[in-house]
Coordinates of N, CA and C in Angstrom, one line a residue:
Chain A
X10 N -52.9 -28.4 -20.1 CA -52.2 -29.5 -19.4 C -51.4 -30.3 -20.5
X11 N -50.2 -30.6 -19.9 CA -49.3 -31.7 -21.2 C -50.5 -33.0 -21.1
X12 N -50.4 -33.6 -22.5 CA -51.1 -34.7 -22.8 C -50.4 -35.0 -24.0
X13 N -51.2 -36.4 -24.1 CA -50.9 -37.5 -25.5 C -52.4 -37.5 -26.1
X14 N -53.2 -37.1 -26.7 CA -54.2 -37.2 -27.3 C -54.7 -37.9 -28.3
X15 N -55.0 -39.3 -28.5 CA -55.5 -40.3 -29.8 C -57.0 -39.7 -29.7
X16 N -57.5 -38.9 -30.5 CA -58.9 -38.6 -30.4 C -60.0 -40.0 -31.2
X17 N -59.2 -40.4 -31.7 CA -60.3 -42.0 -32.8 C -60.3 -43.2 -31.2
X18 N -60.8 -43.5 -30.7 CA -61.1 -45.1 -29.9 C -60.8 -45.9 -30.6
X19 N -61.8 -46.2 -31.7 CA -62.5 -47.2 -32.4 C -62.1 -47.0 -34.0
X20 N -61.4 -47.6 -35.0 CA -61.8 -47.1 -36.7 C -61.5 -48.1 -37.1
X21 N -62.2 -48.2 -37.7 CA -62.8 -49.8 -38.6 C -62.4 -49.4 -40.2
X22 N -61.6 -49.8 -40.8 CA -61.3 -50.2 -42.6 C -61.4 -51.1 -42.9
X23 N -61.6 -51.0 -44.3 CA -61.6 -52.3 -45.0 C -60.3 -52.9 -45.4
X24 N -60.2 -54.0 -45.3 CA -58.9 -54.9 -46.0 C -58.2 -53.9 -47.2
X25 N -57.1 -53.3 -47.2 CA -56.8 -53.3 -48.7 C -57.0 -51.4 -49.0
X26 N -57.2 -51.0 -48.4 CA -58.2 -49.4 -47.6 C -57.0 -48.9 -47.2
X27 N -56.6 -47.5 -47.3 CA -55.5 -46.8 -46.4 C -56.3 -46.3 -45.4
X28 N -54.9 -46.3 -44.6 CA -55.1 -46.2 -42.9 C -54.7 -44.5 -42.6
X29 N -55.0 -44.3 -41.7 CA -54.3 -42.8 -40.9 C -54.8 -43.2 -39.1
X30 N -54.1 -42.9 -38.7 CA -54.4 -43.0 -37.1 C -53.8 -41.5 -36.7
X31 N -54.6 -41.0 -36.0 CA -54.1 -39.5 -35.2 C -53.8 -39.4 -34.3
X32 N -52.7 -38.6 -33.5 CA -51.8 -38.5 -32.1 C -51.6 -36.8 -32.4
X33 N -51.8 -36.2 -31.4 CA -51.9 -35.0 -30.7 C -51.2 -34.6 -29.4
X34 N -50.1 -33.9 -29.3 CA -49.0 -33.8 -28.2 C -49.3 -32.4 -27.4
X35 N -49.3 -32.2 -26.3 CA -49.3 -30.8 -25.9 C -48.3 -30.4 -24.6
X36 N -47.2 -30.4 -25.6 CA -45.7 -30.2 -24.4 C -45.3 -28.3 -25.4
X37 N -44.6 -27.7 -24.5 CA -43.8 -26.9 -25.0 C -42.7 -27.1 -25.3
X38 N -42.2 -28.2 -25.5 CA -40.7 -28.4 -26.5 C -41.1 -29.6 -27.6
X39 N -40.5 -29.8 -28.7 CA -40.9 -31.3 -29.2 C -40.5 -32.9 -28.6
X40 N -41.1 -33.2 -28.3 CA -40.9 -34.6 -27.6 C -40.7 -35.4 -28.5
X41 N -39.7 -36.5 -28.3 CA -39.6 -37.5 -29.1 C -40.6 -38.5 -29.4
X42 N -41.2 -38.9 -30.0 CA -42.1 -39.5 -30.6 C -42.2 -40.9 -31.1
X43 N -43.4 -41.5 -30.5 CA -43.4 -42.9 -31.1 C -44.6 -43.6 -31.5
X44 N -44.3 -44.6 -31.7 CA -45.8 -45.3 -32.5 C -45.5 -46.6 -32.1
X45 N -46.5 -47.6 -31.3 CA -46.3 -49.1 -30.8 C -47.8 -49.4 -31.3
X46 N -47.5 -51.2 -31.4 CA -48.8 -51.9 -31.6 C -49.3 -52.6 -30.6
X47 N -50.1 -52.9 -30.5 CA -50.4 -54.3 -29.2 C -51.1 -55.2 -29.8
X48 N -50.9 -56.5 -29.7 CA -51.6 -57.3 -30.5 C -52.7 -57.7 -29.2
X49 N -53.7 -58.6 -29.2 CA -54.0 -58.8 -27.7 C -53.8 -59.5 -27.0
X50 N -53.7 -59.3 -25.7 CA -52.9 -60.5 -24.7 C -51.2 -60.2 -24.8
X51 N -50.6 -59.4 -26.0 CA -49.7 -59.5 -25.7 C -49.2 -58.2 -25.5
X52 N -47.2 -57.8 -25.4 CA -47.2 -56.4 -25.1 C -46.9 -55.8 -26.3
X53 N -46.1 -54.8 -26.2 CA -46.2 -53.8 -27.3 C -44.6 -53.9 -28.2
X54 N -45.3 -53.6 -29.8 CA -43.8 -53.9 -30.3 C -43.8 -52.2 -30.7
X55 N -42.4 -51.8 -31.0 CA -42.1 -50.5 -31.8 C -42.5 -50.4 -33.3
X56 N -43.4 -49.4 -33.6 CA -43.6 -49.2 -34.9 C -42.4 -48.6 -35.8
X57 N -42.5 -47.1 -35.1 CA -41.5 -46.3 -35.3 C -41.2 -45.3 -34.3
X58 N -40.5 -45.0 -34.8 CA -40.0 -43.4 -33.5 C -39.7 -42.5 -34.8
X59 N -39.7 -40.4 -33.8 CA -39.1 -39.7 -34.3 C -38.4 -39.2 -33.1
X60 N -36.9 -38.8 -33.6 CA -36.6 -37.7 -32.6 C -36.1 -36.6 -33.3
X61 N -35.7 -36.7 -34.6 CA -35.2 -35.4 -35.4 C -35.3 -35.5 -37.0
X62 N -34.7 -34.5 -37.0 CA -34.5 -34.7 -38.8 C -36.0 -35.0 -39.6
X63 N -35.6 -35.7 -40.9 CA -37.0 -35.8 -41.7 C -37.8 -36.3 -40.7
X64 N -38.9 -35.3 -41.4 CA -40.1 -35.3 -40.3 C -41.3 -36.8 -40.9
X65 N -40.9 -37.2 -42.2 CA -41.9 -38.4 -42.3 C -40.6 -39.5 -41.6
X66 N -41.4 -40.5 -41.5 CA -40.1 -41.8 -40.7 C -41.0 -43.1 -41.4
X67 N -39.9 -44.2 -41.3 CA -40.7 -45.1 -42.0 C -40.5 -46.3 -41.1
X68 N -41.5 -47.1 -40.7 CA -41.1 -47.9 -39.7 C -41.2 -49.6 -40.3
X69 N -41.9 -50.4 -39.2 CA -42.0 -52.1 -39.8 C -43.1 -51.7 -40.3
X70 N -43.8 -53.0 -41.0 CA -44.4 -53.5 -41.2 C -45.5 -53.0 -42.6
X71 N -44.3 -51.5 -43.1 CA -45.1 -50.6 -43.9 C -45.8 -49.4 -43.3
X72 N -45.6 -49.1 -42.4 CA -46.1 -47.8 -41.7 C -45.1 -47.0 -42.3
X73 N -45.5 -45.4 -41.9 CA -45.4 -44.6 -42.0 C -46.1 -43.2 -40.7
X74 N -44.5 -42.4 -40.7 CA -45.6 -41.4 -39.6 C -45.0 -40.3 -40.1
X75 N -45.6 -39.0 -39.9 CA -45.6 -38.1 -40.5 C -45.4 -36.5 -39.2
X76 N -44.3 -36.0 -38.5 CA -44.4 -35.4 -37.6 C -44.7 -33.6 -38.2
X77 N -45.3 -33.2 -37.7 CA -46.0 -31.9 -38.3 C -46.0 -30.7 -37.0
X78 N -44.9 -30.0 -36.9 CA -44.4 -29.4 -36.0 C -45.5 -28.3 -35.5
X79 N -45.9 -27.6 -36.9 CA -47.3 -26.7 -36.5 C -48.7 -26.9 -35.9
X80 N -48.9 -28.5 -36.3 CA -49.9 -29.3 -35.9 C -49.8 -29.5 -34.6
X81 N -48.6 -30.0 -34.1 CA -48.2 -30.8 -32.9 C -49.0 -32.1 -32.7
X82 N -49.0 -32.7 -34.1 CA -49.7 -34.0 -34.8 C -48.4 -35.1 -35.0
X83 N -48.1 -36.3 -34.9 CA -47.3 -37.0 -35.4 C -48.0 -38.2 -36.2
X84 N -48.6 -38.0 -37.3 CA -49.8 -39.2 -38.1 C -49.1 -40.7 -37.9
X85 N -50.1 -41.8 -37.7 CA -49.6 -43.2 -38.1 C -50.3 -43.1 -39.8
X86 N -49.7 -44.1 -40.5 CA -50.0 -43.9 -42.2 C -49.8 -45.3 -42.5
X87 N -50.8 -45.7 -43.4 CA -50.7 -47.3 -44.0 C -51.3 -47.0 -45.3
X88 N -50.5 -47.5 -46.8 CA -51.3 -47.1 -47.5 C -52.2 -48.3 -47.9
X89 N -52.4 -49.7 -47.7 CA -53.4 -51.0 -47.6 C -52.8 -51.4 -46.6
X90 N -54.2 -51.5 -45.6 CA -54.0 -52.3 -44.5 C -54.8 -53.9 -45.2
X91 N -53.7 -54.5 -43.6 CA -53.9 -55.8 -44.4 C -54.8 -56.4 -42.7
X92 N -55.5 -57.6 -43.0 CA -56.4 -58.0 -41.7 C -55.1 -58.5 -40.7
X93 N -54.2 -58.6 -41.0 CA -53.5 -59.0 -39.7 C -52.6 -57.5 -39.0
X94 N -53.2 -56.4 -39.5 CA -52.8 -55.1 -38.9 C -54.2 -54.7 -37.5
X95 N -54.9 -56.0 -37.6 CA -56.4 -55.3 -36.3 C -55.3 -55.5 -35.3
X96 N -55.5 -54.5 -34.8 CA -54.6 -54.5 -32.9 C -54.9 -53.0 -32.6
X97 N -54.2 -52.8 -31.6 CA -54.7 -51.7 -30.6 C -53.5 -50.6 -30.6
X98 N -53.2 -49.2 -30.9 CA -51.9 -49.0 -31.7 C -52.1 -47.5 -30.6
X99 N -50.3 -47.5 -30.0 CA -50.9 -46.4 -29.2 C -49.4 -45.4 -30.0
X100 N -49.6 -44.3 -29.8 CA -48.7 -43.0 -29.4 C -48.2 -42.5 -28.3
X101 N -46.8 -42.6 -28.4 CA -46.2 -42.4 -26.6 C -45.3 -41.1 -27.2
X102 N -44.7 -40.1 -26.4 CA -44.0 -39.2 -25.8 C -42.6 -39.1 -25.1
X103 N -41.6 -38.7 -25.3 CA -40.5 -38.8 -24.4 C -40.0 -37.8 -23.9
X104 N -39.9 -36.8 -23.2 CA -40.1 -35.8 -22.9 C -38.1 -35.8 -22.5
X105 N -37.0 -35.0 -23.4 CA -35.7 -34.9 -23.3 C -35.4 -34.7 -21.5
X106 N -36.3 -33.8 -20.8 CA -35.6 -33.9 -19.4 C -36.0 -34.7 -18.0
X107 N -37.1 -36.0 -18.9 CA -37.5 -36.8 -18.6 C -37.3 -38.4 -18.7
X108 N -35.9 -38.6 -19.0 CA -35.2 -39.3 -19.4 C -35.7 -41.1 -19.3
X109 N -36.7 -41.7 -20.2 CA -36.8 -43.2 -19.6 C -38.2 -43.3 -19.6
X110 N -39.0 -42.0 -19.3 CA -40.5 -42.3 -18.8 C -41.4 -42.1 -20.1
X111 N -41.8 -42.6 -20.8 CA -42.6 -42.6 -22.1 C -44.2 -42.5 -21.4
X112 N -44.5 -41.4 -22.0 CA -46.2 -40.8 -21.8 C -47.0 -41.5 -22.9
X113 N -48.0 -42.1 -22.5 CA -48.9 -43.1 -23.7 C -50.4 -42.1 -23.9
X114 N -50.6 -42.2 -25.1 CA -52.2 -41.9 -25.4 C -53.0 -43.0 -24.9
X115 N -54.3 -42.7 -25.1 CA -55.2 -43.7 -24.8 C -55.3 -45.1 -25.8
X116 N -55.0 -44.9 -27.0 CA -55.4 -46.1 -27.9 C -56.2 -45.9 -28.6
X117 N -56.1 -46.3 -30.1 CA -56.9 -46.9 -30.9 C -57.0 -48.4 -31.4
X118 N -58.2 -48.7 -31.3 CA -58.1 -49.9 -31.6 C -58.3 -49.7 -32.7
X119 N -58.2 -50.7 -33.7 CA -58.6 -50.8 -35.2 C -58.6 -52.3 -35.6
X120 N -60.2 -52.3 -36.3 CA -60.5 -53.6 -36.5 C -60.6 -53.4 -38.0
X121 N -60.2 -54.3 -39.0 CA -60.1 -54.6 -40.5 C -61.3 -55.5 -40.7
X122 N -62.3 -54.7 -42.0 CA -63.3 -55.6 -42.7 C -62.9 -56.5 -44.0
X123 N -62.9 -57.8 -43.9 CA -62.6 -58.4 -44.8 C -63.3 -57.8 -46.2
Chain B
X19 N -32.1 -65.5 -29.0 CA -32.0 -63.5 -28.1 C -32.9 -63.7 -27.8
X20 N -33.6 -63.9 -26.4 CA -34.7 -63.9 -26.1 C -35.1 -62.7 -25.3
X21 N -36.4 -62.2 -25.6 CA -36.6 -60.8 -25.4 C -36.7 -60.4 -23.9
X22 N -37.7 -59.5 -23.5 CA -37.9 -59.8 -21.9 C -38.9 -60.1 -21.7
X23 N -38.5 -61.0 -20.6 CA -39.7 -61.9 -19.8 C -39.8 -61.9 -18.6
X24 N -41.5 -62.0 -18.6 CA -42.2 -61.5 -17.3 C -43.1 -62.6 -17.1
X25 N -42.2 -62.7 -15.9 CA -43.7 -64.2 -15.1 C -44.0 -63.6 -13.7
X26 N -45.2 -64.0 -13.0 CA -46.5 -64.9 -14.3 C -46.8 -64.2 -15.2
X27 N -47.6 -65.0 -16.4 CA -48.2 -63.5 -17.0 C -49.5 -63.3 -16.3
X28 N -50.1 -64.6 -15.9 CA -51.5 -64.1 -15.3 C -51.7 -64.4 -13.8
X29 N -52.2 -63.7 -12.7 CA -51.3 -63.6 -11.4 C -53.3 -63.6 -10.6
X30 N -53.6 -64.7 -9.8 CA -54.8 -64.1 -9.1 C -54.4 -63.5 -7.5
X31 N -55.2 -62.5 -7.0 CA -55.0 -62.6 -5.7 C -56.0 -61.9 -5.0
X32 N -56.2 -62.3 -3.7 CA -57.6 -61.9 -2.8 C -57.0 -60.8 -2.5
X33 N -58.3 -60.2 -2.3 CA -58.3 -58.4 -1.2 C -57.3 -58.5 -0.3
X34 N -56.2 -58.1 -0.4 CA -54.9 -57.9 1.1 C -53.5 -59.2 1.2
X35 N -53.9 -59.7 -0.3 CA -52.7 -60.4 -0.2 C -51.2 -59.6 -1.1
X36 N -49.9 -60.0 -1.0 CA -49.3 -59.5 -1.6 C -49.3 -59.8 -3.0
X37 N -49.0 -59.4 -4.4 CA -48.9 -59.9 -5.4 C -47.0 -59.1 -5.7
X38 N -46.3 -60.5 -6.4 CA -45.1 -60.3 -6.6 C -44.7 -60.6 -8.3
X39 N -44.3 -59.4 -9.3 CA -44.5 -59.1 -10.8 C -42.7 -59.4 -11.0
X40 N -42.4 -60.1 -11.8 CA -40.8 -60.1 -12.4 C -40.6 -59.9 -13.2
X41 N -39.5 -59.1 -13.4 CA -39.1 -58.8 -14.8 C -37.6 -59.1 -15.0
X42 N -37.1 -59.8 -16.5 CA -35.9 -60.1 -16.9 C -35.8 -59.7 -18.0
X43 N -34.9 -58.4 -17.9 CA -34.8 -57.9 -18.9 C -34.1 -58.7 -20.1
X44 N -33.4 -57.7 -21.5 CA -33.0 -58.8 -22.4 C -31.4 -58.6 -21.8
X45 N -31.3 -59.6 -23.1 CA -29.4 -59.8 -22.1 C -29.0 -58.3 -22.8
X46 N -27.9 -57.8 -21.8 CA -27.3 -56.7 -22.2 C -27.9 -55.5 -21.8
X47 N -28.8 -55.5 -21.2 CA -30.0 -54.3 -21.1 C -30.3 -54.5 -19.3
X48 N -29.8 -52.9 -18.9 CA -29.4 -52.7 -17.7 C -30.5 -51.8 -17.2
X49 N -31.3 -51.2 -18.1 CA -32.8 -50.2 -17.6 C -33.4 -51.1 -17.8
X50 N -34.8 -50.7 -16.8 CA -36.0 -51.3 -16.5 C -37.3 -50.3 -16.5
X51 N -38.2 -50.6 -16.9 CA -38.8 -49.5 -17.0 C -40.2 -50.5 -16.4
X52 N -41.6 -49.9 -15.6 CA -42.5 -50.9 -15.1 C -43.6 -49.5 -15.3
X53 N -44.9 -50.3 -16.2 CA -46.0 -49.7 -16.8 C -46.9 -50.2 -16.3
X54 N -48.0 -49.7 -16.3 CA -49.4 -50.4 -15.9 C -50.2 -50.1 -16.7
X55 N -51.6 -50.7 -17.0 CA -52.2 -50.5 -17.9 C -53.6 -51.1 -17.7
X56 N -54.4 -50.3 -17.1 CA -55.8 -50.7 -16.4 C -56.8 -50.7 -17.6
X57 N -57.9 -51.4 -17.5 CA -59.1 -51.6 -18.4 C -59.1 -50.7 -19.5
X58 N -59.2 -50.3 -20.6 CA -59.5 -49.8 -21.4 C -58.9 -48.7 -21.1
X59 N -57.3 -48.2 -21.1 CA -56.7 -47.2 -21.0 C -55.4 -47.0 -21.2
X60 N -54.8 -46.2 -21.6 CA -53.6 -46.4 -22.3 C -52.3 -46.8 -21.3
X61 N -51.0 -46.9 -21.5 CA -50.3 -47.7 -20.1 C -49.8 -46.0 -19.5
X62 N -49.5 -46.4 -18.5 CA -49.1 -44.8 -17.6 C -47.5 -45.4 -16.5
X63 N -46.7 -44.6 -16.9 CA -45.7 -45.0 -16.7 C -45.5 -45.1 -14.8
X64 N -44.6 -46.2 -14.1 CA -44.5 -46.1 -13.3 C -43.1 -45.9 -12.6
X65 N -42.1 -46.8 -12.4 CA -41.3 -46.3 -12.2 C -39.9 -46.9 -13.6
X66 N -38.9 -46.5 -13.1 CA -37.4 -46.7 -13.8 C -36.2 -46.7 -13.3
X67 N -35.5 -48.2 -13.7 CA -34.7 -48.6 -12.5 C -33.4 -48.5 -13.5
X68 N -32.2 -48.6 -12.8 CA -30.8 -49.2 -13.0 C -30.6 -50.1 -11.9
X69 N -29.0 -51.0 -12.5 CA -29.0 -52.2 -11.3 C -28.7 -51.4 -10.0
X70 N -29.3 -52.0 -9.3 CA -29.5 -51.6 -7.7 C -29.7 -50.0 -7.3
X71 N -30.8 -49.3 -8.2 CA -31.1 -47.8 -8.5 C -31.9 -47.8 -8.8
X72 N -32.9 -46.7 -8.2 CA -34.5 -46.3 -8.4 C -34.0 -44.3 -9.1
X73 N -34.2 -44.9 -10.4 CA -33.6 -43.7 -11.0 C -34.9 -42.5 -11.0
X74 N -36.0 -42.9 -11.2 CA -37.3 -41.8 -11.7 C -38.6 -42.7 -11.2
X75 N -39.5 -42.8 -10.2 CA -40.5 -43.4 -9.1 C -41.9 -42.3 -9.2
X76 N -41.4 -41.4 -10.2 CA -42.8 -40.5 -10.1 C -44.2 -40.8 -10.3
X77 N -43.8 -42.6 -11.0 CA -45.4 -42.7 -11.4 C -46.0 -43.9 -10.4
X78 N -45.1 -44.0 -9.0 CA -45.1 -45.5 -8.3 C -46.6 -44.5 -7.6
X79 N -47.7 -45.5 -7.1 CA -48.2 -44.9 -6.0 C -48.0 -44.7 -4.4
X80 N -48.0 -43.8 -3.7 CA -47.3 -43.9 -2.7 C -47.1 -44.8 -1.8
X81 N -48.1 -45.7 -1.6 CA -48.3 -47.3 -0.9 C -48.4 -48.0 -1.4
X82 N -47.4 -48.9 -0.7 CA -48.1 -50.5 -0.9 C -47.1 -50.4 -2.3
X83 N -46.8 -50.2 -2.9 CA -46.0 -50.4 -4.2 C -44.4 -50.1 -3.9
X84 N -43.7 -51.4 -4.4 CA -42.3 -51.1 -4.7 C -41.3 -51.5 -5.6
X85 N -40.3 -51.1 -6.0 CA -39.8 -52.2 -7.3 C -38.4 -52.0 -6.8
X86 N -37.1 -53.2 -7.1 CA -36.4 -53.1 -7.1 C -35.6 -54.1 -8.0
X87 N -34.3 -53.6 -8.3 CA -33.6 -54.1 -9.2 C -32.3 -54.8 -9.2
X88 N -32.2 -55.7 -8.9 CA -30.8 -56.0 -7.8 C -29.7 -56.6 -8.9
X89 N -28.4 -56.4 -8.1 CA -27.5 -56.2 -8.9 C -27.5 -57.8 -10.1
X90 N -28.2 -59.1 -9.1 CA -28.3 -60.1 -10.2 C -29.6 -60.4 -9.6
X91 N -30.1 -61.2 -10.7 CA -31.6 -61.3 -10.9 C -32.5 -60.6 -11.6
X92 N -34.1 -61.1 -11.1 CA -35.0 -59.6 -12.0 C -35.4 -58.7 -11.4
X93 N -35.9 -58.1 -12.0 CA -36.6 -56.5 -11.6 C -38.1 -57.0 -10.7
X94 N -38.1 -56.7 -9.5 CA -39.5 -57.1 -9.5 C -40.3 -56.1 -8.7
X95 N -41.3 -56.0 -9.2 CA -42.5 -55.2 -9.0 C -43.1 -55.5 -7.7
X96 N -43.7 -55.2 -6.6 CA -44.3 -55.8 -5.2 C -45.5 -55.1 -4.6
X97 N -46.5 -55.2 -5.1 CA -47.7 -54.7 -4.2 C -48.5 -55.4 -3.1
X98 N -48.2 -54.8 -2.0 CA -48.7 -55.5 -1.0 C -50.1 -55.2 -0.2
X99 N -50.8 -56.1 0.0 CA -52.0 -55.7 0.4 C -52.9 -55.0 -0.8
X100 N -52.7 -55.9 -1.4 CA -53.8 -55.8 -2.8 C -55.5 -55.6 -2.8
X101 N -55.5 -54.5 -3.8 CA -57.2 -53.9 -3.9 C -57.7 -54.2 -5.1
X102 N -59.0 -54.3 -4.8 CA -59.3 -54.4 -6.6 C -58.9 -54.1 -7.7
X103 N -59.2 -52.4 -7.1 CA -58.2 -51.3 -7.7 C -56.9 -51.7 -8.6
X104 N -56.6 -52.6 -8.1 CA -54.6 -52.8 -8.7 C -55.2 -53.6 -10.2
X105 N -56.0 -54.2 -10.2 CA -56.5 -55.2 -11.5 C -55.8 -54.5 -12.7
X106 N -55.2 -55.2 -13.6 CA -54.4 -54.5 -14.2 C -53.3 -55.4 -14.9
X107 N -52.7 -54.6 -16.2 CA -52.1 -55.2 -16.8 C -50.6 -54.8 -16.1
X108 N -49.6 -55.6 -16.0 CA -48.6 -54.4 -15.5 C -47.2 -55.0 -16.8
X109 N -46.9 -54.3 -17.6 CA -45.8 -54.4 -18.2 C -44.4 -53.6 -18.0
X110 N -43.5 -54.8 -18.5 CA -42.0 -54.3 -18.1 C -41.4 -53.9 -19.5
X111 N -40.6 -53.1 -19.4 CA -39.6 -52.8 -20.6 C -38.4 -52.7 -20.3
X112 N -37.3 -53.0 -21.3 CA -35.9 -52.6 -20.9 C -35.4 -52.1 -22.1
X113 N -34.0 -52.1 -21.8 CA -33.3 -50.6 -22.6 C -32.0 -50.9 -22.7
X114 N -31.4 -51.0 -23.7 CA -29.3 -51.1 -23.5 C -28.6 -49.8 -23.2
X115 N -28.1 -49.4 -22.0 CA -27.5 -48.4 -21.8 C -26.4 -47.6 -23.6
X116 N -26.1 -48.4 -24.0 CA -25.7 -48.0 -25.2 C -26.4 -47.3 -26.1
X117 N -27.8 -47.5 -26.4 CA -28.6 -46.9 -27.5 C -29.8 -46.3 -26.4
X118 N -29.8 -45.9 -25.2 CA -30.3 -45.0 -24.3 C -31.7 -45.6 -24.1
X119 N -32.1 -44.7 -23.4 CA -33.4 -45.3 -22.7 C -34.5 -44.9 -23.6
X120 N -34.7 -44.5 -24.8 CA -35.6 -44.4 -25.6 C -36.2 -45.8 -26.1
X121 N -34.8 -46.2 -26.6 CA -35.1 -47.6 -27.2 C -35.6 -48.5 -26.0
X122 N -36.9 -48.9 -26.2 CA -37.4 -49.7 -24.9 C -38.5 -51.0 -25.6
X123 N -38.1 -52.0 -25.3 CA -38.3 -53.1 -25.8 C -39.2 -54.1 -24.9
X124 N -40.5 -54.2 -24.8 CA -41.4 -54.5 -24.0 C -41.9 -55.6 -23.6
X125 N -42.2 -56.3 -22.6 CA -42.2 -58.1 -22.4 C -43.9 -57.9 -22.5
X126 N -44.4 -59.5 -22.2 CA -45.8 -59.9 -22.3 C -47.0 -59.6 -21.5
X127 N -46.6 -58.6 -20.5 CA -46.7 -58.4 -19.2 C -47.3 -59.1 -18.4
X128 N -47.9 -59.0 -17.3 CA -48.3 -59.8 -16.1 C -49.8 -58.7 -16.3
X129 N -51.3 -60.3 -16.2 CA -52.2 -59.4 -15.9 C -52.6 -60.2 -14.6
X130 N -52.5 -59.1 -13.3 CA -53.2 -59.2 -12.1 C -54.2 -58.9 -12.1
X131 N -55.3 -59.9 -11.4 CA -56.5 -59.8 -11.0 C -57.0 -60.0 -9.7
X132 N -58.1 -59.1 -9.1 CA -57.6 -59.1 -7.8 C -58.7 -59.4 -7.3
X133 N -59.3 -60.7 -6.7 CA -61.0 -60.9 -6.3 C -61.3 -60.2 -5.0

């Protein structure tokens, strides 16, 4: 079945700690790809997108995503997270002949230990 | 530049009343895009509008739910005869026909609660 797959819920680092968050796609073409945050209560900002070319991309805030064609993986990457990175970080999908409708994974949350 | 805005954000309503969701996109941004996003689960797309056009509705459910986008004003969302069930976050996004519907830029959404 096509899916968005975040297999982590929950991952907890420490302040100052590199980050990786996982996203797993299961389309038969590559979908365009993205990375949003949610802070709570509120909606979602854009991390980064891929739709072509270099496959690492570099977005706000110091992220990084890394799209891995064999994997059908597109990594989120922080190398020190900082405590005002805790929020809820999803992986969405754009499917080229599905023009407008972005497919979301479930979410990870991620909470920073001082 | 104020982004897009969705009032209310927080919306109560009893078993079978209608609840009414708006959305204003940003200036210049003529797609509408309306998500929902229930308890602990990631958002699942619903429908996607142009002005006065229901371009893609595959994710509306077949009742009781409608959105429309009129040529002035906002986008608004309309479930009628409300169920628990609907409890939920519902967010809007928009898009500048220039840099395509990828780029989609998200408001604060509306959380309905439905006693």
């Amino acid at each position: 079945a096509q899916s968005v797959t975040q297999p982590d819920i929950h991952i907890t680092v420490s302040e100052g700690a590199s980050l990786e968050l996982r996203c797993n796609y299961s389309y038969g073409a590559t979908p365009y790809l993205f990375w949003y945050v949610q802070s709570p209560g509120q909606g979602l900002q854009l991390l980064l997108k891929y739709f072509s070319g270099d496959t690492l991309v570099q977005g706000i805030k110091g992220f990084e995503a890394e799209f891995k064609r064999s994997q059908s993986s597109f990594n989120l990457r922080k190398p020190s997270v900082h405590w005002s990175d805790a929020a809820e970080y999803f992986c969405a999908v754009g499917l080229y002949n599905q023009g407008g409708k972005l497919i979301f994974g479930q979410g990870t949350e991620l909470s920073v230990k001082p | 530049n104020a982004g897009v805005m969705q009032n209310p954000r927080h919306l109560v309503r009893r078993r079978g009343q209608e609840a009414r969701l708006r959305c204003s996109p940003m200036k210049g941004h003529s797609h509408v895009y309306w998500y929902r996003q229930l308890p602990e689960e990631g958002l699942k797309f619903m429908v996607y509008l142009q002005k006065e056009n229901i371009i893609d509705e595959s994710g509306m459910p077949k009742e009781r739910f409608s959105a429309e986008f009129p040529k002035e004003g906002p986008s608004i969302l309309r479930i009628q005869q409300v169920v628990r069930g609907d409890s939920a976050a519902y967010f809007c996004a928009s898009s500048n026909p220039g840099t395509g519907f990828w780029e989609q830029f998200f408001g604060p959404g509306t959380r309905l609660t439905v006693l």
